[in-house]
PDB file of C-alpha atoms and ligand atoms in Angstrom:
ATOM      1  CA  MET K 162      -7.154  25.697 -50.881  1.00 49.00           C
ATOM      2  CA  PRO K 163      -7.782  22.462 -49.005  1.00 56.00           C
ATOM      3  CA  ASN K 164     -10.471  22.248 -46.475  1.00 70.00           C
ATOM      4  CA  PRO K 165      -8.719  22.628 -43.028  1.00 74.00           C
ATOM      5  CA  ALA K 166     -11.472  20.766 -41.177  1.00 78.00           C
ATOM      6  CA  GLY K 167     -11.163  18.052 -43.713  1.00 88.00           C
ATOM      7  CA  MET K 168      -7.354  17.836 -43.568  1.00 92.00           C
ATOM      8  CA  ASP K 169      -7.352  17.780 -39.728  1.00 94.00           C
ATOM      9  CA  ALA K 170      -9.660  14.883 -39.792  1.00 94.00           C
ATOM     10  CA  GLN K 171      -7.406  13.108 -42.344  1.00 95.00           C
ATOM     11  CA  VAL K 172      -4.117  13.638 -40.470  1.00 96.00           C
ATOM     12  CA  ARG K 173      -5.931  12.276 -37.285  1.00 96.00           C
ATOM     13  CA  GLN K 174      -7.037   9.178 -39.032  1.00 95.00           C
ATOM     14  CA  ARG K 175      -3.610   8.588 -40.584  1.00 96.00           C
ATOM     15  CA  ALA K 176      -2.021   9.092 -37.221  1.00 97.00           C
ATOM     16  CA  PHE K 177      -4.340   6.333 -35.644  1.00 97.00           C
ATOM     17  CA  GLN K 178      -3.494   3.933 -38.609  1.00 97.00           C
ATOM     18  CA  PHE K 179       0.108   4.657 -38.095  1.00 98.00           C
ATOM     19  CA  LEU K 180      -0.135   3.702 -34.457  1.00 98.00           C
ATOM     20  CA  ASP K 181      -2.001   0.549 -35.328  1.00 97.00           C
ATOM     21  CA  ASP K 182       0.757  -0.510 -37.433  1.00 97.00           C
ATOM     22  CA  LEU K 183       3.508   0.397 -34.866  1.00 96.00           C
ATOM     23  CA  ARG K 184       1.713  -1.646 -32.286  1.00 95.00           C
ATOM     24  CA  ALA K 185       1.620  -4.535 -34.575  1.00 93.00           C
ATOM     25  CA  VAL K 186       5.403  -4.415 -34.759  1.00 90.00           C
ATOM     26  CA  HIS K 187       6.309  -3.161 -31.290  1.00 88.00           C
ATOM     27  CA  GLY K 188       3.550  -4.304 -28.989  1.00 88.00           C
ATOM     28  CA  ASN K 189       2.234  -1.678 -26.585  1.00 88.00           C
ATOM     29  CA  ALA K 190       5.512  -0.114 -25.408  1.00 92.00           C
ATOM     30  CA  LEU K 191       6.324   2.148 -28.380  1.00 96.00           C
ATOM     31  CA  PRO K 192       9.906   3.590 -28.620  1.00 95.00           C
ATOM     32  CA  ARG K 193       9.921   7.451 -28.351  1.00 95.00           C
ATOM     33  CA  GLU K 194      12.037   7.920 -31.249  1.00 96.00           C
ATOM     34  CA  VAL K 195       9.618   6.506 -33.818  1.00 97.00           C
ATOM     35  CA  LEU K 196       6.748   8.536 -32.243  1.00 98.00           C
ATOM     36  CA  ALA K 197       8.916  11.630 -32.444  1.00 97.00           C
ATOM     37  CA  GLN K 198       9.711  10.833 -36.292  1.00 97.00           C
ATOM     38  CA  GLY K 199       6.109  10.251 -36.983  1.00 97.00           C
ATOM     39  CA  PHE K 200       4.739   9.832 -40.636  1.00 98.00           C
ATOM     40  CA  GLU K 201       4.656  11.336 -44.046  1.00 97.00           C
ATOM     41  CA  PHE K 202       1.502  13.192 -44.849  1.00 96.00           C
ATOM     42  CA  GLU K 203       1.341  14.668 -48.517  1.00 93.00           C
ATOM     43  CA  GLY K 204       5.021  15.229 -48.451  1.00 94.00           C
ATOM     44  CA  THR K 205       5.168  16.599 -44.960  1.00 95.00           C
ATOM     45  CA  ARG K 206       6.345  14.792 -41.881  1.00 97.00           C
ATOM     46  CA  VAL K 207       3.949  14.536 -39.007  1.00 98.00           C
ATOM     47  CA  PRO K 208       5.631  13.945 -35.642  1.00 98.00           C
ATOM     48  CA  LEU K 209       3.232  12.278 -33.183  1.00 98.00           C
ATOM     49  CA  MET K 210       4.822  13.973 -29.889  1.00 96.00           C
ATOM     50  CA  GLY K 211       7.217  16.773 -29.199  1.00 92.00           C
ATOM     51  CA  PRO K 212       9.218  17.954 -26.113  1.00 89.00           C
ATOM     52  CA  GLN K 213       6.252  19.538 -24.532  1.00 89.00           C
ATOM     53  CA  GLY K 214       3.162  17.339 -23.120  1.00 94.00           C
ATOM     54  CA  ILE K 215       0.595  19.044 -25.269  1.00 97.00           C
ATOM     55  CA  PHE K 216       1.554  18.634 -29.007  1.00 97.00           C
ATOM     56  CA  LYS K 217       0.478  20.001 -32.353  1.00 97.00           C
ATOM     57  CA  PRO K 218       2.392  19.186 -35.447  1.00 97.00           C
ATOM     58  CA  ALA K 219       2.945  21.964 -37.876  1.00 95.00           C
ATOM     59  CA  VAL K 220       0.575  20.402 -40.511  1.00 95.00           C
ATOM     60  CA  LEU K 221      -2.287  21.087 -38.245  1.00 95.00           C
ATOM     61  CA  ASP K 222      -4.045  24.372 -37.939  1.00 91.00           C
ATOM     62  CA  SER K 223      -4.814  25.067 -34.168  1.00 92.00           C
ATOM     63  CA  MET K 224      -5.817  21.816 -32.428  1.00 96.00           C
ATOM     64  CA  PRO K 225      -3.213  19.503 -30.818  1.00 98.00           C
ATOM     65  CA  LEU K 226      -2.786  15.941 -31.863  1.00 98.00           C
ATOM     66  CA  SER K 227      -1.518  14.360 -28.738  1.00 98.00           C
ATOM     67  CA  ILE K 228      -1.147  14.764 -25.067  1.00 98.00           C
ATOM     68  CA  THR K 229       1.810  12.976 -23.154  1.00 96.00           C
ATOM     69  CA  THR K 230       2.316  12.092 -19.662  1.00 93.00           C
ATOM     70  CA  VAL K 231       6.190  11.540 -18.784  1.00 89.00           C
ATOM     71  CA  PRO K 232       7.325   8.189 -17.460  1.00 86.00           C
ATOM     72  CA  VAL K 233       7.757   7.917 -13.723  1.00 75.00           C
ATOM     73  CA  ASN K 234      11.082   7.634 -12.182  1.00 68.00           C
ATOM     74  CA  PRO K 235      10.478   4.947  -9.544  1.00 59.00           C
ATOM     75  CA  ARG K 236      12.836   7.093  -7.229  1.00 53.00           C
ATOM     76  CA  LYS K 237      11.000  10.323  -7.717  1.00 52.00           C
ATOM     77  CA  ALA K 238       7.214  11.186  -7.359  1.00 44.00           C
ATOM     78  CA  ARG K 239       5.447  11.816 -10.703  1.00 44.00           C
ATOM     79  CA  PRO K 240       5.377  15.347 -11.323  1.00 44.00           C
ATOM     80  CA  TYR K 241       1.714  15.412 -12.744  1.00 43.00           C
ATOM     81  CA  GLU K 242      -0.866  12.819 -11.309  1.00 47.00           C
ATOM     82  CA  ASP K 243      -2.324  12.412 -14.741  1.00 52.00           C
ATOM     83  CA  THR K 244      -3.182   8.957 -14.491  1.00 49.00           C
ATOM     84  CA  ALA K 245      -3.979   8.442 -10.843  1.00 52.00           C
ATOM     85  CA  GLY K 246      -7.007   6.881  -9.766  1.00 59.00           C
ATOM     86  CA  GLU K 247      -9.545   4.808 -11.867  1.00 67.00           C
ATOM     87  CA  ASP K 248     -12.602   6.777 -11.813  1.00 79.00           C
ATOM     88  CA  GLY K 249     -13.263   6.798 -15.420  1.00 90.00           C
ATOM     89  CA  VAL K 250     -11.683  10.214 -16.074  1.00 92.00           C
ATOM     90  CA  ILE K 251      -8.134  11.288 -16.683  1.00 93.00           C
ATOM     91  CA  HIS K 252      -7.038  14.487 -15.264  1.00 93.00           C
ATOM     92  CA  TYR K 253      -4.514  16.122 -17.482  1.00 95.00           C
ATOM     93  CA  LYS K 254      -2.637  19.232 -16.326  1.00 95.00           C
ATOM     94  CA  TYR K 255      -2.641  22.447 -18.359  1.00 95.00           C
ATOM     95  CA  ARG K 256       0.481  23.561 -19.673  1.00 95.00           C
ATOM     96  CA  GLY K 257       1.859  25.902 -16.932  1.00 93.00           C
ATOM     97  CA  THR K 258      -0.504  27.965 -14.867  1.00 93.00           C
ATOM     98  CA  ASP K 259      -1.796  30.175 -17.622  1.00 95.00           C
ATOM     99  CA  PRO K 260      -5.144  29.194 -18.882  1.00 94.00           C
ATOM    100  CA  SER K 261      -4.717  31.141 -22.302  1.00 95.00           C
ATOM    101  CA  HIS K 262      -1.411  29.675 -23.068  1.00 96.00           C
ATOM    102  CA  PRO K 263      -1.885  28.708 -26.797  1.00 95.00           C
ATOM    103  CA  ASP K 264      -1.475  24.874 -25.927  1.00 96.00           C
ATOM    104  CA  ASN K 265      -4.403  25.042 -23.344  1.00 97.00           C
ATOM    105  CA  VAL K 266      -6.409  27.288 -25.705  1.00 97.00           C
ATOM    106  CA  GLY K 267      -5.954  24.469 -28.402  1.00 97.00           C
ATOM    107  CA  LEU K 268      -6.954  21.671 -26.119  1.00 97.00           C
ATOM    108  CA  ARG K 269     -10.118  23.709 -25.224  1.00 97.00           C
ATOM    109  CA  GLU K 270     -11.028  24.143 -28.917  1.00 97.00           C
ATOM    110  CA  ALA K 271     -10.459  20.426 -29.266  1.00 96.00           C
ATOM    111  CA  MET K 272     -12.943  19.932 -26.446  1.00 96.00           C
ATOM    112  CA  ARG K 273     -15.519  22.368 -28.248  1.00 95.00           C
ATOM    113  CA  ARG K 274     -15.317  20.552 -31.563  1.00 93.00           C
ATOM    114  CA  GLN K 275     -14.956  17.069 -30.053  1.00 92.00           C
ATOM    115  CA  VAL K 276     -11.833  16.100 -32.134  1.00 94.00           C
ATOM    116  CA  PRO K 277     -10.240  12.783 -31.260  1.00 96.00           C
ATOM    117  CA  LEU K 278      -6.685  13.014 -29.781  1.00 97.00           C
ATOM    118  CA  ILE K 279      -3.803  10.668 -28.868  1.00 98.00           C
ATOM    119  CA  TYR K 280      -2.798  10.197 -25.151  1.00 97.00           C
ATOM    120  CA  PHE K 281       0.666   8.787 -24.748  1.00 97.00           C
ATOM    121  CA  VAL K 282       1.727   7.508 -21.380  1.00 95.00           C
ATOM    122  CA  GLY K 283       5.348   7.084 -20.511  1.00 94.00           C
ATOM    123  CA  LEU K 284       5.965   3.620 -19.096  1.00 93.00           C
ATOM    124  CA  VAL K 285       9.663   3.675 -18.685  1.00 92.00           C
ATOM    125  CA  PRO K 286      12.103   6.155 -20.134  1.00 91.00           C
ATOM    126  CA  GLY K 287      11.908   6.058 -24.016  1.00 92.00           C
ATOM    127  CA  ARG K 288       8.714   3.708 -24.010  1.00 94.00           C
ATOM    128  CA  TYR K 289       5.260   4.889 -24.398  1.00 96.00           C
ATOM    129  CA  HIS K 290       1.779   3.478 -24.234  1.00 96.00           C
ATOM    130  CA  ALA K 291      -0.606   4.990 -26.759  1.00 97.00           C
ATOM    131  CA  GLU K 292      -4.356   5.291 -25.973  1.00 96.00           C
ATOM    132  CA  TYR K 293      -6.599   6.442 -28.913  1.00 96.00           C
ATOM    133  CA  PRO K 294      -8.898   8.107 -29.544  1.00 96.00           C
ATOM    134  CA  VAL K 295      -9.163  10.302 -26.437  1.00 96.00           C
ATOM    135  CA  PHE K 296     -11.327  13.163 -25.979  1.00 95.00           C
ATOM    136  CA  ILE K 297     -11.349  16.334 -23.753  1.00 96.00           C
ATOM    137  CA  VAL K 298     -14.501  16.241 -22.056  1.00 94.00           C
ATOM    138  CA  GLY K 299     -14.330  18.728 -19.448  1.00 95.00           C
ATOM    139  CA  ASP K 300     -12.103  21.992 -18.350  1.00 96.00           C
ATOM    140  CA  ASP K 301     -11.479  22.461 -14.712  1.00 94.00           C
ATOM    141  CA  PRO K 302      -9.868  26.032 -14.487  1.00 94.00           C
ATOM    142  CA  ALA K 303      -9.679  25.861 -10.643  1.00 93.00           C
ATOM    143  CA  ASP K 304      -7.501  22.535 -10.772  1.00 93.00           C
ATOM    144  CA  LEU K 305      -5.604  23.863 -13.865  1.00 95.00           C
ATOM    145  CA  ALA K 306      -6.623  20.604 -15.574  1.00 96.00           C
ATOM    146  CA  PHE K 307      -8.680  19.150 -18.296  1.00 97.00           C
ATOM    147  CA  ARG K 308     -10.788  15.996 -17.964  1.00 95.00           C
ATOM    148  CA  VAL K 309     -10.065  13.363 -20.694  1.00 96.00           C
ATOM    149  CA  GLN K 310     -11.865  10.186 -21.584  1.00 95.00           C
ATOM    150  CA  VAL K 311     -11.247   7.223 -23.804  1.00 95.00           C
ATOM    151  CA  ASP K 312     -13.612   6.139 -26.595  1.00 92.00           C
ATOM    152  CA  ASP K 313     -13.598   3.416 -29.066  1.00 86.00           C
ATOM    153  CA  GLN K 314     -15.258   5.432 -31.776  1.00 78.00           C
ATOM    154  CA  ARG K 315     -12.537   7.126 -33.977  1.00 75.00           C
ATOM    155  CA  VAL K 316     -14.926   9.331 -35.797  1.00 66.00           C
ATOM    156  CA  ILE K 317     -17.242  11.490 -33.763  1.00 59.00           C
ATOM    157  CA  ALA K 318     -19.891  13.536 -35.289  1.00 55.00           C
ATOM    158  CA  PRO K 319     -19.285  17.394 -35.079  1.00 55.00           C
ATOM    159  CA  ALA K 320     -20.410  18.840 -31.743  1.00 50.00           C
ATOM    160  CA  GLU K 321     -23.224  20.663 -33.506  1.00 49.00           C
ATOM    161  CA  ALA K 322     -24.736  17.044 -34.287  1.00 50.00           C
ATOM    162  CA  GLY K 323     -25.318  16.437 -30.762  1.00 54.00           C
ATOM    163  CA  VAL K 324     -23.259  14.688 -27.933  1.00 57.00           C
ATOM    164  CA  ALA K 325     -21.521  11.476 -28.922  1.00 60.00           C
ATOM    165  CA  GLU K 326     -23.791   8.561 -28.155  1.00 61.00           C
ATOM    166  CA  SER K 327     -20.961   6.876 -25.941  1.00 62.00           C
ATOM    167  CA  ALA K 328     -20.645  10.166 -24.057  1.00 65.00           C
ATOM    168  CA  ALA K 329     -24.330  10.292 -23.206  1.00 64.00           C
ATOM    169  CA  THR K 330     -24.654   6.686 -21.972  1.00 69.00           C
ATOM    170  CA  GLY K 331     -21.580   6.550 -19.697  1.00 82.00           C
ATOM    171  CA  LEU K 332     -20.097   4.034 -21.947  1.00 89.00           C
ATOM    172  CA  ARG K 333     -16.784   6.191 -21.977  1.00 91.00           C
ATOM    173  CA  GLU K 334     -16.472   6.052 -18.136  1.00 92.00           C
ATOM    174  CA  TYR K 335     -16.434   2.215 -18.682  1.00 91.00           C
ATOM    175  CA  ILE K 336     -14.051   2.326 -21.687  1.00 94.00           C
ATOM    176  CA  THR K 337     -11.626   4.811 -19.619  1.00 94.00           C
ATOM    177  CA  VAL K 338     -11.472   2.432 -16.600  1.00 93.00           C
ATOM    178  CA  ALA K 339     -10.567  -0.352 -18.809  1.00 92.00           C
ATOM    179  CA  ALA K 340      -7.741   1.816 -20.456  1.00 93.00           C
ATOM    180  CA  GLN K 341      -6.555   2.860 -17.146  1.00 90.00           C
ATOM    181  CA  ARG K 342      -6.082  -0.580 -16.050  1.00 89.00           C
ATOM    182  CA  ARG K 343      -4.201  -1.424 -19.419  1.00 90.00           C
ATOM    183  CA  MET K 344      -1.907   1.496 -18.717  1.00 90.00           C
ATOM    184  CA  HIS K 345      -1.054   0.238 -15.239  1.00 89.00           C
ATOM    185  CA  GLN K 346      -0.530  -3.384 -16.556  1.00 91.00           C
ATOM    186  CA  GLU K 347       1.738  -1.960 -19.288  1.00 93.00           C
ATOM    187  CA  GLU K 348       3.641   0.178 -16.709  1.00 93.00           C
ATOM    188  CA  PHE K 349       4.239  -2.705 -14.535  1.00 94.00           C
ATOM    189  CA  ARG K 350       5.462  -4.894 -17.446  1.00 95.00           C
ATOM    190  CA  ALA K 351       7.872  -2.283 -18.826  1.00 94.00           C
ATOM    191  CA  ARG K 352       9.106  -1.630 -15.305  1.00 94.00           C
ATOM    192  CA  VAL K 353       9.863  -5.320 -14.544  1.00 96.00           C
ATOM    193  CA  LEU K 354      11.241  -5.972 -18.197  1.00 96.00           C
ATOM    194  CA  MET K 355      13.495  -2.992 -17.788  1.00 95.00           C
ATOM    195  CA  ALA K 356      14.850  -4.196 -14.250  1.00 96.00           C
ATOM    196  CA  TYR K 357      15.634  -7.521 -15.694  1.00 97.00           C
ATOM    197  CA  ARG K 358      17.301  -5.962 -18.819  1.00 96.00           C
ATOM    198  CA  GLU K 359      14.723  -7.335 -21.087  1.00 95.00           C
ATOM    199  CA  CYS K 360      15.630 -11.295 -20.123  1.00 98.00           C
ATOM    200  CA  CYS K 361      13.668 -14.301 -18.791  1.00 98.00           C
ATOM    201  CA  ALA K 362      15.000 -14.554 -15.268  1.00 98.00           C
ATOM    202  CA  VAL K 363      15.043 -18.436 -15.473  1.00 98.00           C
ATOM    203  CA  CYS K 364      16.571 -18.936 -19.105  1.00 97.00           C
ATOM    204  CA  ARG K 365      17.796 -15.644 -20.040  1.00 97.00           C
ATOM    205  CA  LEU K 366      15.804 -15.468 -23.267  1.00 97.00           C
ATOM    206  CA  ARG K 367      16.057 -12.092 -24.915  1.00 96.00           C
ATOM    207  CA  HIS K 368      12.934 -11.477 -26.958  1.00 94.00           C
ATOM    208  CA  PRO K 369      10.721  -8.845 -25.282  1.00 91.00           C
ATOM    209  CA  GLU K 370       7.862 -10.205 -27.603  1.00 89.00           C
ATOM    210  CA  LEU K 371       8.210 -13.424 -25.721  1.00 95.00           C
ATOM    211  CA  LEU K 372       8.503 -11.905 -22.248  1.00 96.00           C
ATOM    212  CA  GLU K 373       5.950 -11.151 -19.571  1.00 96.00           C
ATOM    213  CA  ALA K 374       5.874  -9.622 -16.204  1.00 97.00           C
ATOM    214  CA  ALA K 375       4.998 -12.364 -13.626  1.00 98.00           C
ATOM    215  CA  HIS K 376       3.440 -11.448 -10.200  1.00 97.00           C
ATOM    216  CA  ILE K 377       5.059 -13.224  -7.412  1.00 98.00           C
ATOM    217  CA  LEU K 378       2.230 -12.906  -5.254  1.00 97.00           C
ATOM    218  CA  PRO K 379      -1.067 -12.528  -7.344  1.00 94.00           C
ATOM    219  CA  ASP K 380      -3.062  -9.329  -7.956  1.00 89.00           C
ATOM    220  CA  ARG K 381      -5.854 -10.669  -5.407  1.00 92.00           C
ATOM    221  CA  HIS K 382      -3.343 -11.092  -2.627  1.00 94.00           C
ATOM    222  CA  PRO K 383      -2.940  -7.962  -0.174  1.00 94.00           C
ATOM    223  CA  GLN K 384       0.680  -7.911  -1.030  1.00 93.00           C
ATOM    224  CA  GLY K 385       0.195  -8.484  -4.717  1.00 93.00           C
ATOM    225  CA  HIS K 386       0.875  -5.047  -5.828  1.00 92.00           C
ATOM    226  CA  PRO K 387       2.234  -4.326  -9.313  1.00 92.00           C
ATOM    227  CA  VAL K 388       5.546  -3.122  -8.097  1.00 93.00           C
ATOM    228  CA  VAL K 389       8.976  -4.593  -9.431  1.00 95.00           C
ATOM    229  CA  PRO K 390       9.849  -6.272  -6.097  1.00 96.00           C
ATOM    230  CA  ASN K 391       6.702  -8.405  -6.726  1.00 97.00           C
ATOM    231  CA  GLY K 392       7.659  -9.064 -10.117  1.00 97.00           C
ATOM    232  CA  LEU K 393       9.767 -11.458 -12.237  1.00 98.00           C
ATOM    233  CA  ALA K 394      10.454 -10.977 -15.986  1.00 98.00           C
ATOM    234  CA  LEU K 395       9.698 -14.433 -17.448  1.00 98.00           C
ATOM    235  CA  CYS K 396       9.327 -15.980 -20.906  1.00 98.00           C
ATOM    236  CA  LYS K 397       5.778 -17.192 -21.781  1.00 98.00           C
ATOM    237  CA  ILE K 398       6.447 -20.796 -20.938  1.00 97.00           C
ATOM    238  CA  HIS K 399       8.252 -20.126 -17.644  1.00 98.00           C
ATOM    239  CA  HIS K 400       5.601 -17.697 -16.796  1.00 98.00           C
ATOM    240  CA  ALA K 401       2.967 -20.293 -17.214  1.00 98.00           C
ATOM    241  CA  ALA K 402       4.876 -22.995 -15.377  1.00 98.00           C
ATOM    242  CA  PHE K 403       5.456 -20.596 -12.572  1.00 98.00           C
ATOM    243  CA  ASP K 404       1.756 -19.803 -12.376  1.00 97.00           C
ATOM    244  CA  ARG K 405       0.742 -23.326 -12.488  1.00 97.00           C
ATOM    245  CA  ASN K 406       3.298 -24.467  -9.876  1.00 97.00           C
ATOM    246  CA  ILE K 407       5.321 -26.555 -12.190  1.00 97.00           C
ATOM    247  CA  LEU K 408       8.353 -24.328 -11.591  1.00 98.00           C
ATOM    248  CA  GLY K 409       9.075 -22.754  -8.110  1.00 98.00           C
ATOM    249  CA  ILE K 410      11.528 -20.157  -6.965  1.00 98.00           C
ATOM    250  CA  ARG K 411      12.989 -20.207  -3.426  1.00 97.00           C
ATOM    251  CA  PRO K 412      13.596 -17.167  -1.610  1.00 97.00           C
ATOM    252  CA  ASP K 413      17.271 -17.811  -2.255  1.00 97.00           C
ATOM    253  CA  LEU K 414      16.576 -17.493  -5.965  1.00 98.00           C
ATOM    254  CA  VAL K 415      17.092 -21.182  -6.710  1.00 98.00           C
ATOM    255  CA  VAL K 416      14.761 -22.739  -9.196  1.00 98.00           C
ATOM    256  CA  GLU K 417      13.092 -25.917  -8.473  1.00 98.00           C
ATOM    257  CA  ILE K 418      10.905 -28.060 -10.828  1.00 97.00           C
ATOM    258  CA  ARG K 419       7.934 -30.038  -9.279  1.00 97.00           C
ATOM    259  CA  ARG K 420       8.843 -33.750  -8.347  1.00 95.00           C
ATOM    260  CA  ASP K 421       6.320 -35.289 -10.943  1.00 95.00           C
ATOM    261  CA  ILE K 422       7.688 -33.297 -13.743  1.00 95.00           C
ATOM    262  CA  LEU K 423      11.295 -34.355 -13.049  1.00 95.00           C
ATOM    263  CA  GLN K 424      10.196 -37.995 -13.430  1.00 95.00           C
ATOM    264  CA  GLU K 425       8.504 -37.547 -16.822  1.00 93.00           C
ATOM    265  CA  GLU K 426      10.164 -38.490 -20.082  1.00 92.00           C
ATOM    266  CA  ASP K 427       9.611 -36.566 -23.258  1.00 92.00           C
ATOM    267  CA  GLY K 428      11.347 -34.466 -25.826  1.00 93.00           C
ATOM    268  CA  PRO K 429      13.731 -31.471 -25.603  1.00 93.00           C
ATOM    269  CA  MET K 430      11.465 -28.865 -24.347  1.00 92.00           C
ATOM    270  CA  LEU K 431      10.817 -30.880 -21.168  1.00 95.00           C
ATOM    271  CA  ARG K 432      14.219 -31.742 -20.812  1.00 94.00           C
ATOM    272  CA  HIS K 433      16.090 -28.371 -21.481  1.00 95.00           C
ATOM    273  CA  GLY K 434      13.301 -26.105 -20.862  1.00 96.00           C
ATOM    274  CA  LEU K 435      12.263 -27.412 -17.549  1.00 97.00           C
ATOM    275  CA  GLN K 436      14.196 -30.389 -16.017  1.00 97.00           C
ATOM    276  CA  GLU K 437      17.572 -29.069 -16.428  1.00 97.00           C
ATOM    277  CA  LEU K 438      16.752 -25.819 -14.619  1.00 97.00           C
ATOM    278  CA  HIS K 439      16.298 -27.767 -11.315  1.00 97.00           C
ATOM    279  CA  GLY K 440      18.839 -26.697  -8.766  1.00 97.00           C
ATOM    280  CA  HIS K 441      19.968 -23.637 -10.654  1.00 97.00           C
ATOM    281  CA  GLY K 442      19.915 -20.341  -9.629  1.00 97.00           C
ATOM    282  CA  LEU K 443      18.128 -17.246 -11.430  1.00 98.00           C
ATOM    283  CA  VAL K 444      20.338 -16.150 -14.246  1.00 97.00           C
ATOM    284  CA  VAL K 445      19.270 -12.374 -14.294  1.00 97.00           C
ATOM    285  CA  VAL K 446      17.975 -10.395 -11.313  1.00 97.00           C
ATOM    286  CA  PRO K 447      17.848  -6.673 -10.946  1.00 97.00           C
ATOM    287  CA  ARG K 448      21.126  -4.752 -10.014  1.00 95.00           C
ATOM    288  CA  ALA K 449      19.373  -2.218  -7.773  1.00 94.00           C
ATOM    289  CA  ARG K 450      18.682  -3.572  -4.222  1.00 93.00           C
ATOM    290  CA  GLU K 451      15.238  -1.810  -4.093  1.00 93.00           C
ATOM    291  CA  LEU K 452      14.204  -3.770  -7.412  1.00 95.00           C
ATOM    292  CA  LYS K 453      15.303  -7.333  -6.425  1.00 97.00           C
ATOM    293  CA  PRO K 454      12.446  -9.873  -5.859  1.00 97.00           C
ATOM    294  CA  ASP K 455      11.307  -9.501  -2.288  1.00 97.00           C
ATOM    295  CA  PRO K 456      12.270 -12.599  -0.339  1.00 97.00           C
ATOM    296  CA  ALA K 457       9.165 -12.509   2.180  1.00 97.00           C
ATOM    297  CA  ARG K 458       6.859 -12.507  -1.034  1.00 97.00           C
ATOM    298  CA  LEU K 459       9.005 -15.453  -2.642  1.00 98.00           C
ATOM    299  CA  GLU K 460       8.791 -17.548   0.656  1.00 98.00           C
ATOM    300  CA  GLU K 461       5.060 -17.262   0.714  1.00 97.00           C
ATOM    301  CA  ARG K 462       4.747 -18.087  -3.007  1.00 97.00           C
ATOM    302  CA  TYR K 463       7.293 -20.943  -2.501  1.00 98.00           C
ATOM    303  CA  GLN K 464       5.081 -22.587   0.154  1.00 97.00           C
ATOM    304  CA  THR K 465       2.350 -22.674  -2.265  1.00 96.00           C
ATOM    305  CA  PHE K 466       4.570 -24.403  -4.904  1.00 97.00           C
ATOM    306  CA  ARG K 467       5.681 -26.983  -2.234  1.00 95.00           C
ATOM    307  CA  GLN K 468       1.838 -27.751  -1.384  1.00 94.00           C
ATOM    308  CA  ALA K 469       1.255 -28.280  -5.023  1.00 89.00           C
ATOM    309  CA  GLY K 470       4.082 -31.085  -5.251  1.00 76.00           C
TER     310      GLY K 470
HETATM  311 ZN1   ZN J1057      12.381 -18.569 -19.869  1.00 68.45          ZN
END
């Protein structure tokens, strides 16, 4: 008879390794079908997520392996405000309203025994960001929610050995705030890339691993929100060229290259990658009107480009 506590820990460690490997291939926006498929553990398939938010694979005894927040539909409000705010604590809603539903009981046991879990955040339909390990650090029955924090220690001493050092020192709050920022950035990137059909708006390059979400107006600007109308999907070179005012985009979506760059002579990257774009329109823009780049933000950004030339 295997030791159930030992096996529980092994499955969790294997799940974290599996996610490390997936992120090396897919980056931080993991396809749902790969997560639902999971990995093999001693001849048994272990999915990482299921149809419900709180998920325990059959191979585990009683405590869940993961919790999931569904992607936001940009046209609808999020059903649960799981990731709202950046106060160093994630509020994760119970399953339903019955505190003694087995899923809720399982998470309470995970809290008592301080086992590490995975937190999946839906970025866009079918794509999830994984944060791990996370720990259930509190239970708010009045709010029908658990309090969740992220840690960087994957193996935590059993509860009877005392509170994890990171929990005692406030380090988890700091790690959780950083994780919440990462999630918001990933969400912005995924939404912008989806709106631009995973193409660079300037050159149509189709490799998501070479694409980024550029801000039209920067983060620090009062209108620099991480929303699709303030974004552009650009490949890394065009993103850098846009940020450094080598490439500008007029409010009528025509690309301009800075005058001094147009006069340079160099190899094919300069010629095809920059100079030949001058005067051409963006090749990909979102189809939905409310996702198109905002002309007012483009105008303001274009004036900065003009001043740089
Ligand atoms: Zn490009």
